[in-house]
PDB file of C-alpha atoms in Angstrom:
ATOM      1  CA  UNK A   1     166.015  87.391 136.397  1.00 83.00           C
ATOM      2  CA  UNK A   2     166.444  91.151 136.088  1.00 89.00           C
ATOM      3  CA  UNK A   3     164.803  93.186 138.850  1.00 93.00           C
ATOM      4  CA  UNK A   4     164.185  96.903 139.354  1.00 97.00           C
ATOM      5  CA  UNK A   5     162.922  98.417 142.610  1.00 98.00           C
ATOM      6  CA  UNK A   6     161.984 102.079 142.868  1.00 98.00           C
ATOM      7  CA  UNK A   7     161.524 104.078 146.045  1.00 97.00           C
ATOM      8  CA  UNK A   8     159.629 105.807 147.381  1.00 98.00           C
ATOM      9  CA  UNK A   9     156.372 104.698 145.737  1.00 97.00           C
ATOM     10  CA  UNK A  10     155.022 108.238 146.111  1.00 98.00           C
ATOM     11  CA  UNK A  11     156.599 111.558 147.006  1.00 98.00           C
ATOM     12  CA  UNK A  12     154.977 114.890 147.740  1.00 98.00           C
ATOM     13  CA  UNK A  13     157.126 118.032 147.558  1.00 98.00           C
ATOM     14  CA  UNK A  14     156.513 121.712 147.875  1.00 98.00           C
ATOM     15  CA  UNK A  15     157.548 123.823 144.912  1.00 98.00           C
ATOM     16  CA  UNK A  16     161.277 124.509 145.222  1.00 97.00           C
ATOM     17  CA  UNK A  17     161.912 121.613 147.638  1.00 98.00           C
ATOM     18  CA  UNK A  18     164.688 119.474 146.107  1.00 98.00           C
ATOM     19  CA  UNK A  19     164.758 115.683 146.544  1.00 98.00           C
ATOM     20  CA  UNK A  20     165.902 112.393 144.995  1.00 98.00           C
ATOM     21  CA  UNK A  21     164.234 109.279 143.649  1.00 98.00           C
ATOM     22  CA  UNK A  22     165.965 105.908 143.940  1.00 98.00           C
ATOM     23  CA  UNK A  23     166.170 102.996 141.502  1.00 98.00           C
ATOM     24  CA  UNK A  24     167.893  99.806 142.697  1.00 98.00           C
ATOM     25  CA  UNK A  25     168.578  97.126 140.125  1.00 97.00           C
ATOM     26  CA  UNK A  26     169.803  93.563 139.722  1.00 93.00           C
ATOM     27  CA  UNK A  27     170.857  92.584 136.226  1.00 89.00           C
ATOM     28  CA  UNK A  28     173.246  90.121 134.638  1.00 83.00           C
ATOM     29  CA  UNK A  29     175.440  92.793 133.104  1.00 87.00           C
ATOM     30  CA  UNK A  30     174.048  96.251 132.458  1.00 90.00           C
ATOM     31  CA  UNK A  31     173.665  97.406 128.883  1.00 90.00           C
ATOM     32  CA  UNK A  32     171.865 100.585 129.908  1.00 93.00           C
ATOM     33  CA  UNK A  33     169.659 102.162 132.577  1.00 96.00           C
ATOM     34  CA  UNK A  34     166.826 104.357 131.399  1.00 97.00           C
ATOM     35  CA  UNK A  35     164.659 107.004 133.061  1.00 98.00           C
ATOM     36  CA  UNK A  36     161.241 107.878 131.708  1.00 98.00           C
ATOM     37  CA  UNK A  37     158.540 110.324 132.744  1.00 98.00           C
ATOM     38  CA  UNK A  38     154.898 109.257 132.413  1.00 98.00           C
ATOM     39  CA  UNK A  39     151.889 111.548 132.686  1.00 97.00           C
ATOM     40  CA  UNK A  40     148.465 110.033 133.470  1.00 95.00           C
ATOM     41  CA  UNK A  41     146.935 108.248 130.484  1.00 93.00           C
ATOM     42  CA  UNK A  42     150.026 108.756 128.295  1.00 95.00           C
ATOM     43  CA  UNK A  43     152.996 106.715 127.175  1.00 97.00           C
ATOM     44  CA  UNK A  44     156.392 107.009 128.869  1.00 98.00           C
ATOM     45  CA  UNK A  45     158.527 109.933 127.701  1.00 97.00           C
ATOM     46  CA  UNK A  46     162.261 109.239 127.380  1.00 96.00           C
ATOM     47  CA  UNK A  47     164.499 111.287 129.694  1.00 97.00           C
ATOM     48  CA  UNK A  48     167.980 109.737 130.062  1.00 94.00           C
ATOM     49  CA  UNK A  49     170.147 106.721 129.327  1.00 95.00           C
ATOM     50  CA  UNK A  50     173.092 105.863 131.605  1.00 96.00           C
ATOM     51  CA  UNK A  51     175.617 103.203 130.589  1.00 92.00           C
ATOM     52  CA  UNK A  52     178.342 102.976 133.220  1.00 93.00           C
ATOM     53  CA  UNK A  53     178.910 103.607 136.916  1.00 94.00           C
ATOM     54  CA  UNK A  54     179.868 107.192 137.625  1.00 96.00           C
ATOM     55  CA  UNK A  55     177.994 108.569 134.641  1.00 96.00           C
ATOM     56  CA  UNK A  56     175.738 111.609 135.152  1.00 97.00           C
ATOM     57  CA  UNK A  57     173.257 113.336 132.844  1.00 97.00           C
ATOM     58  CA  UNK A  58     171.262 116.526 133.305  1.00 97.00           C
ATOM     59  CA  UNK A  59     168.169 118.023 131.752  1.00 95.00           C
ATOM     60  CA  UNK A  60     166.677 121.206 133.130  1.00 95.00           C
ATOM     61  CA  UNK A  61     165.880 120.514 136.816  1.00 97.00           C
ATOM     62  CA  UNK A  62     166.648 116.770 136.555  1.00 98.00           C
ATOM     63  CA  UNK A  63     169.974 115.033 137.086  1.00 98.00           C
ATOM     64  CA  UNK A  64     170.454 111.276 136.838  1.00 98.00           C
ATOM     65  CA  UNK A  65     173.396 109.404 138.344  1.00 98.00           C
ATOM     66  CA  UNK A  66     174.451 105.747 138.229  1.00 97.00           C
ATOM     67  CA  UNK A  67     176.372 103.375 140.497  1.00 95.00           C
ATOM     68  CA  UNK A  68     176.896  99.626 140.125  1.00 92.00           C
ATOM     69  CA  UNK A  69     173.734  98.884 142.109  1.00 94.00           C
ATOM     70  CA  UNK A  70     171.461 101.891 141.852  1.00 97.00           C
ATOM     71  CA  UNK A  71     170.555 105.099 140.092  1.00 98.00           C
ATOM     72  CA  UNK A  72     169.263 108.354 141.487  1.00 98.00           C
ATOM     73  CA  UNK A  73     167.099 110.959 139.838  1.00 98.00           C
ATOM     74  CA  UNK A  74     167.740 114.271 141.564  1.00 98.00           C
ATOM     75  CA  UNK A  75     165.116 116.982 141.174  1.00 98.00           C
ATOM     76  CA  UNK A  76     166.320 120.490 141.957  1.00 98.00           C
ATOM     77  CA  UNK A  77     163.814 123.227 142.822  1.00 98.00           C
ATOM     78  CA  UNK A  78     160.861 121.314 141.327  1.00 98.00           C
ATOM     79  CA  UNK A  79     157.839 123.021 139.819  1.00 98.00           C
ATOM     80  CA  UNK A  80     154.226 121.777 139.716  1.00 98.00           C
ATOM     81  CA  UNK A  81     154.709 120.814 136.053  1.00 97.00           C
ATOM     82  CA  UNK A  82     157.295 118.223 137.168  1.00 98.00           C
ATOM     83  CA  UNK A  83     154.448 116.224 138.740  1.00 98.00           C
ATOM     84  CA  UNK A  84     154.346 112.811 137.034  1.00 98.00           C
ATOM     85  CA  UNK A  85     155.312 109.180 137.521  1.00 98.00           C
ATOM     86  CA  UNK A  86     159.017 108.578 136.972  1.00 98.00           C
ATOM     87  CA  UNK A  87     159.940 105.137 135.689  1.00 98.00           C
ATOM     88  CA  UNK A  88     163.322 103.438 135.784  1.00 98.00           C
ATOM     89  CA  UNK A  89     164.188 100.538 133.460  1.00 97.00           C
ATOM     90  CA  UNK A  90     167.223  98.355 132.736  1.00 95.00           C
ATOM     91  CA  UNK A  91     168.406  96.645 129.597  1.00 92.00           C
ATOM     92  CA  UNK A  92     170.639  93.634 130.161  1.00 88.00           C
ATOM     93  CA  UNK A  93     173.810  92.643 128.355  1.00 81.00           C
ATOM     94  CA  UNK A  94     173.038  88.973 128.797  1.00 72.00           C
ATOM     95  CA  UNK A  95     169.623  87.371 128.792  1.00 64.00           C
ATOM     96  CA  UNK A  96     169.595  83.589 128.699  1.00 59.00           C
ATOM     97  CA  UNK A  97     166.858  82.346 126.431  1.00 56.00           C
ATOM     98  CA  UNK A  98     165.846  85.786 125.282  1.00 57.00           C
ATOM     99  CA  UNK A  99     166.854  89.049 123.715  1.00 61.00           C
ATOM    100  CA  UNK A 100     169.172  91.607 125.170  1.00 70.00           C
ATOM    101  CA  UNK A 101     166.962  94.499 124.170  1.00 84.00           C
ATOM    102  CA  UNK A 102     163.792  94.315 126.232  1.00 90.00           C
ATOM    103  CA  UNK A 103     163.404  96.814 129.053  1.00 94.00           C
ATOM    104  CA  UNK A 104     162.606  95.651 132.578  1.00 95.00           C
ATOM    105  CA  UNK A 105     160.783  98.415 134.456  1.00 98.00           C
ATOM    106  CA  UNK A 106     160.224  99.259 138.085  1.00 98.00           C
ATOM    107  CA  UNK A 107     156.783 100.252 139.332  1.00 98.00           C
ATOM    108  CA  UNK A 108     157.647 103.928 139.290  1.00 98.00           C
ATOM    109  CA  UNK A 109     157.602 106.832 141.745  1.00 98.00           C
ATOM    110  CA  UNK A 110     154.569 109.112 141.673  1.00 98.00           C
ATOM    111  CA  UNK A 111     155.849 112.638 142.225  1.00 98.00           C
ATOM    112  CA  UNK A 112     153.473 115.427 143.218  1.00 98.00           C
ATOM    113  CA  UNK A 113     154.778 118.988 143.457  1.00 98.00           C
ATOM    114  CA  UNK A 114     152.468 121.398 145.229  1.00 97.00           C
ATOM    115  CA  UNK A 115     152.566 125.134 144.427  1.00 96.00           C
TER     116      UNK A 115
ATOM    117  CA  UNK B   1     154.456 114.668 114.252  1.00 54.00           C
ATOM    118  CA  UNK B   2     157.333 112.225 113.803  1.00 80.00           C
ATOM    119  CA  UNK B   3     156.844 110.231 117.008  1.00 94.00           C
ATOM    120  CA  UNK B   4     155.386 106.768 117.526  1.00 97.00           C
ATOM    121  CA  UNK B   5     151.649 106.672 116.885  1.00 97.00           C
ATOM    122  CA  UNK B   6     149.086 104.122 118.052  1.00 98.00           C
ATOM    123  CA  UNK B   7     145.483 103.509 117.078  1.00 97.00           C
ATOM    124  CA  UNK B   8     142.936 103.369 118.473  1.00 98.00           C
ATOM    125  CA  UNK B   9     143.673 105.296 121.647  1.00 97.00           C
ATOM    126  CA  UNK B  10     140.827 103.647 123.500  1.00 98.00           C
ATOM    127  CA  UNK B  11     138.957 100.393 122.918  1.00 98.00           C
ATOM    128  CA  UNK B  12     136.052  98.971 124.874  1.00 98.00           C
ATOM    129  CA  UNK B  13     135.061  95.429 123.998  1.00 98.00           C
ATOM    130  CA  UNK B  14     132.999  92.615 125.391  1.00 98.00           C
ATOM    131  CA  UNK B  15     134.600  89.481 126.739  1.00 98.00           C
ATOM    132  CA  UNK B  16     135.160  86.943 124.000  1.00 98.00           C
ATOM    133  CA  UNK B  17     135.532  89.463 121.183  1.00 98.00           C
ATOM    134  CA  UNK B  18     138.711  89.900 119.125  1.00 98.00           C
ATOM    135  CA  UNK B  19     140.558  93.227 119.028  1.00 98.00           C
ATOM    136  CA  UNK B  20     143.431  94.554 116.918  1.00 98.00           C
ATOM    137  CA  UNK B  21     145.739  97.469 117.671  1.00 98.00           C
ATOM    138  CA  UNK B  22     148.072  99.260 115.300  1.00 98.00           C
ATOM    139  CA  UNK B  23     151.450 100.887 115.914  1.00 98.00           C
ATOM    140  CA  UNK B  24     153.357 103.130 113.503  1.00 97.00           C
ATOM    141  CA  UNK B  25     156.983 103.530 114.638  1.00 96.00           C
ATOM    142  CA  UNK B  26     159.351 106.427 114.026  1.00 95.00           C
ATOM    143  CA  UNK B  27     160.100 106.079 110.321  1.00 91.00           C
ATOM    144  CA  UNK B  28     163.796 105.182 110.372  1.00 88.00           C
ATOM    145  CA  UNK B  29     163.576 102.860 113.401  1.00 92.00           C
ATOM    146  CA  UNK B  30     164.164  99.187 112.688  1.00 91.00           C
ATOM    147  CA  UNK B  31     163.136  97.786 116.075  1.00 93.00           C
ATOM    148  CA  UNK B  32     159.615  97.724 117.402  1.00 96.00           C
ATOM    149  CA  UNK B  33     158.439  96.592 120.850  1.00 96.00           C
ATOM    150  CA  UNK B  34     155.087  95.895 122.490  1.00 97.00           C
ATOM    151  CA  UNK B  35     154.578  96.302 126.240  1.00 98.00           C
ATOM    152  CA  UNK B  36     151.542  96.028 128.512  1.00 97.00           C
ATOM    153  CA  UNK B  37     150.952  98.234 131.542  1.00 98.00           C
ATOM    154  CA  UNK B  38     148.358  97.785 134.270  1.00 97.00           C
ATOM    155  CA  UNK B  39     147.445 100.343 136.917  1.00 94.00           C
ATOM    156  CA  UNK B  40     150.223 101.022 139.391  1.00 93.00           C
ATOM    157  CA  UNK B  41     152.753  98.876 137.525  1.00 96.00           C
ATOM    158  CA  UNK B  42     155.566  99.582 135.139  1.00 97.00           C
ATOM    159  CA  UNK B  43     155.318  98.404 131.523  1.00 98.00           C
ATOM    160  CA  UNK B  44     155.927  94.671 130.953  1.00 96.00           C
ATOM    161  CA  UNK B  45     157.606  93.398 127.799  1.00 95.00           C
ATOM    162  CA  UNK B  46     155.448  91.355 125.422  1.00 96.00           C
ATOM    163  CA  UNK B  47     157.337  90.976 122.136  1.00 95.00           C
ATOM    164  CA  UNK B  48     159.818  92.625 119.806  1.00 93.00           C
ATOM    165  CA  UNK B  49     160.603  92.831 116.110  1.00 94.00           C
ATOM    166  CA  UNK B  50     163.758  93.648 114.251  1.00 91.00           C
ATOM    167  CA  UNK B  51     162.571  94.745 110.831  1.00 91.00           C
ATOM    168  CA  UNK B  52     159.866  92.185 109.974  1.00 91.00           C
ATOM    169  CA  UNK B  53     161.251  89.349 112.113  1.00 91.00           C
ATOM    170  CA  UNK B  54     159.657  88.654 115.487  1.00 91.00           C
ATOM    171  CA  UNK B  55     162.693  87.790 117.610  1.00 89.00           C
ATOM    172  CA  UNK B  56     161.250  87.307 121.073  1.00 88.00           C
ATOM    173  CA  UNK B  57     157.936  86.666 122.778  1.00 90.00           C
ATOM    174  CA  UNK B  58     157.396  86.928 126.524  1.00 90.00           C
ATOM    175  CA  UNK B  59     155.788  84.163 128.548  1.00 86.00           C
ATOM    176  CA  UNK B  60     153.069  86.768 129.178  1.00 80.00           C
ATOM    177  CA  UNK B  61     152.054  86.473 125.524  1.00 85.00           C
ATOM    178  CA  UNK B  62     149.540  83.623 125.539  1.00 88.00           C
ATOM    179  CA  UNK B  63     148.452  81.889 122.351  1.00 93.00           C
ATOM    180  CA  UNK B  64     145.491  84.289 122.185  1.00 96.00           C
ATOM    181  CA  UNK B  65     147.935  87.081 121.352  1.00 96.00           C
ATOM    182  CA  UNK B  66     149.580  87.489 117.972  1.00 96.00           C
ATOM    183  CA  UNK B  67     151.721  90.283 116.577  1.00 96.00           C
ATOM    184  CA  UNK B  68     152.888  91.027 113.067  1.00 96.00           C
ATOM    185  CA  UNK B  69     155.089  93.569 111.389  1.00 95.00           C
ATOM    186  CA  UNK B  70     154.670  93.132 107.641  1.00 90.00           C
ATOM    187  CA  UNK B  71     157.401  94.725 105.527  1.00 86.00           C
ATOM    188  CA  UNK B  72     159.132  95.959 108.657  1.00 83.00           C
ATOM    189  CA  UNK B  73     156.977  99.062 108.944  1.00 90.00           C
ATOM    190  CA  UNK B  74     153.827  99.295 111.081  1.00 96.00           C
ATOM    191  CA  UNK B  75     152.873  96.532 113.491  1.00 97.00           C
ATOM    192  CA  UNK B  76     149.595  95.048 114.671  1.00 98.00           C
ATOM    193  CA  UNK B  77     148.799  93.290 117.930  1.00 98.00           C
ATOM    194  CA  UNK B  78     145.711  91.088 117.940  1.00 98.00           C
ATOM    195  CA  UNK B  79     144.035  89.615 120.992  1.00 97.00           C
ATOM    196  CA  UNK B  80     141.566  86.822 120.335  1.00 97.00           C
ATOM    197  CA  UNK B  81     138.754  85.834 122.712  1.00 97.00           C
ATOM    198  CA  UNK B  82     139.457  88.718 125.061  1.00 98.00           C
ATOM    199  CA  UNK B  83     139.247  88.191 128.819  1.00 97.00           C
ATOM    200  CA  UNK B  84     138.749  90.735 131.591  1.00 96.00           C
ATOM    201  CA  UNK B  85     142.358  90.213 132.622  1.00 95.00           C
ATOM    202  CA  UNK B  86     143.442  91.618 129.262  1.00 97.00           C
ATOM    203  CA  UNK B  87     142.271  95.085 130.333  1.00 98.00           C
ATOM    204  CA  UNK B  88     145.404  97.244 130.317  1.00 97.00           C
ATOM    205  CA  UNK B  89     147.301  99.929 128.436  1.00 98.00           C
ATOM    206  CA  UNK B  90     149.117  98.456 125.438  1.00 98.00           C
ATOM    207  CA  UNK B  91     152.239 100.411 124.605  1.00 98.00           C
ATOM    208  CA  UNK B  92     154.362 100.343 121.484  1.00 98.00           C
ATOM    209  CA  UNK B  93     157.953 101.563 121.353  1.00 98.00           C
ATOM    210  CA  UNK B  94     160.542 101.814 118.614  1.00 96.00           C
ATOM    211  CA  UNK B  95     164.292 102.201 118.492  1.00 94.00           C
ATOM    212  CA  UNK B  96     167.205 102.521 116.091  1.00 89.00           C
ATOM    213  CA  UNK B  97     170.216 100.726 117.454  1.00 78.00           C
ATOM    214  CA  UNK B  98     173.431 102.648 116.859  1.00 75.00           C
ATOM    215  CA  UNK B  99     176.427 100.918 118.401  1.00 72.00           C
ATOM    216  CA  UNK B 100     175.658 100.278 122.053  1.00 70.00           C
ATOM    217  CA  UNK B 101     172.772 102.739 122.044  1.00 76.00           C
ATOM    218  CA  UNK B 102     169.228 101.340 121.916  1.00 85.00           C
ATOM    219  CA  UNK B 103     166.913 104.033 123.243  1.00 92.00           C
ATOM    220  CA  UNK B 104     163.244 103.116 123.041  1.00 96.00           C
ATOM    221  CA  UNK B 105     160.642 105.798 122.340  1.00 97.00           C
ATOM    222  CA  UNK B 106     157.071 105.072 123.315  1.00 98.00           C
ATOM    223  CA  UNK B 107     153.765 105.881 121.705  1.00 98.00           C
ATOM    224  CA  UNK B 108     150.709 107.188 123.567  1.00 97.00           C
ATOM    225  CA  UNK B 109     149.292 103.707 124.110  1.00 98.00           C
ATOM    226  CA  UNK B 110     145.955 101.995 123.489  1.00 98.00           C
ATOM    227  CA  UNK B 111     143.750 101.647 126.556  1.00 98.00           C
ATOM    228  CA  UNK B 112     141.776  98.378 126.377  1.00 98.00           C
ATOM    229  CA  UNK B 113     138.761  97.790 128.594  1.00 98.00           C
ATOM    230  CA  UNK B 114     137.128  94.350 128.477  1.00 98.00           C
ATOM    231  CA  UNK B 115     133.615  94.257 129.956  1.00 97.00           C
TER     232      UNK B 115
END
């Protein structure tokens, strides 16, 4: 069964203090790894998709990287508006008895950036 | 607004009552997904449609739950004889698969509270 583990569960940063969030995964063949941002009471907002080890994507202060076992979301010089829960999810190539398109999510990392 | 929309945004119901939620996907998207999210957890897959066909249902989806997507457009999720354990955020997502890409975009969710 596909599994996604995110760490840390919560992270507090000062504005401008760069850091990284971790997403470790176990999947029977990776179709894609996805990062989402979720604000309280709202649906997840799509950030990135990564497909193969070594791939990197950037958006403003965020950079996502992928290896064969984990992904990192690097946050450079964060601002208070970056405070949110960041979710990681995987989509498997093979899924015995089911579809290959469902996303399996981790529990998320709650990021708080203090001014 | 061309994103995924969900109605209602909030629903409070008494145990034993039936509830129905609606999801309108992004117009050109042919895949539609339902997920459920409880506090402190990532979204969990419930079911998915390709056009009007329901192609997978999770073990989480008991026989009290039913989903439809008539004519491959909007979708409804009905919960019969609600229980307190059904209290959660119900999220809808849609995607348009292009080659290997299947990026899912989420709606704002429907928050269900069963009293």
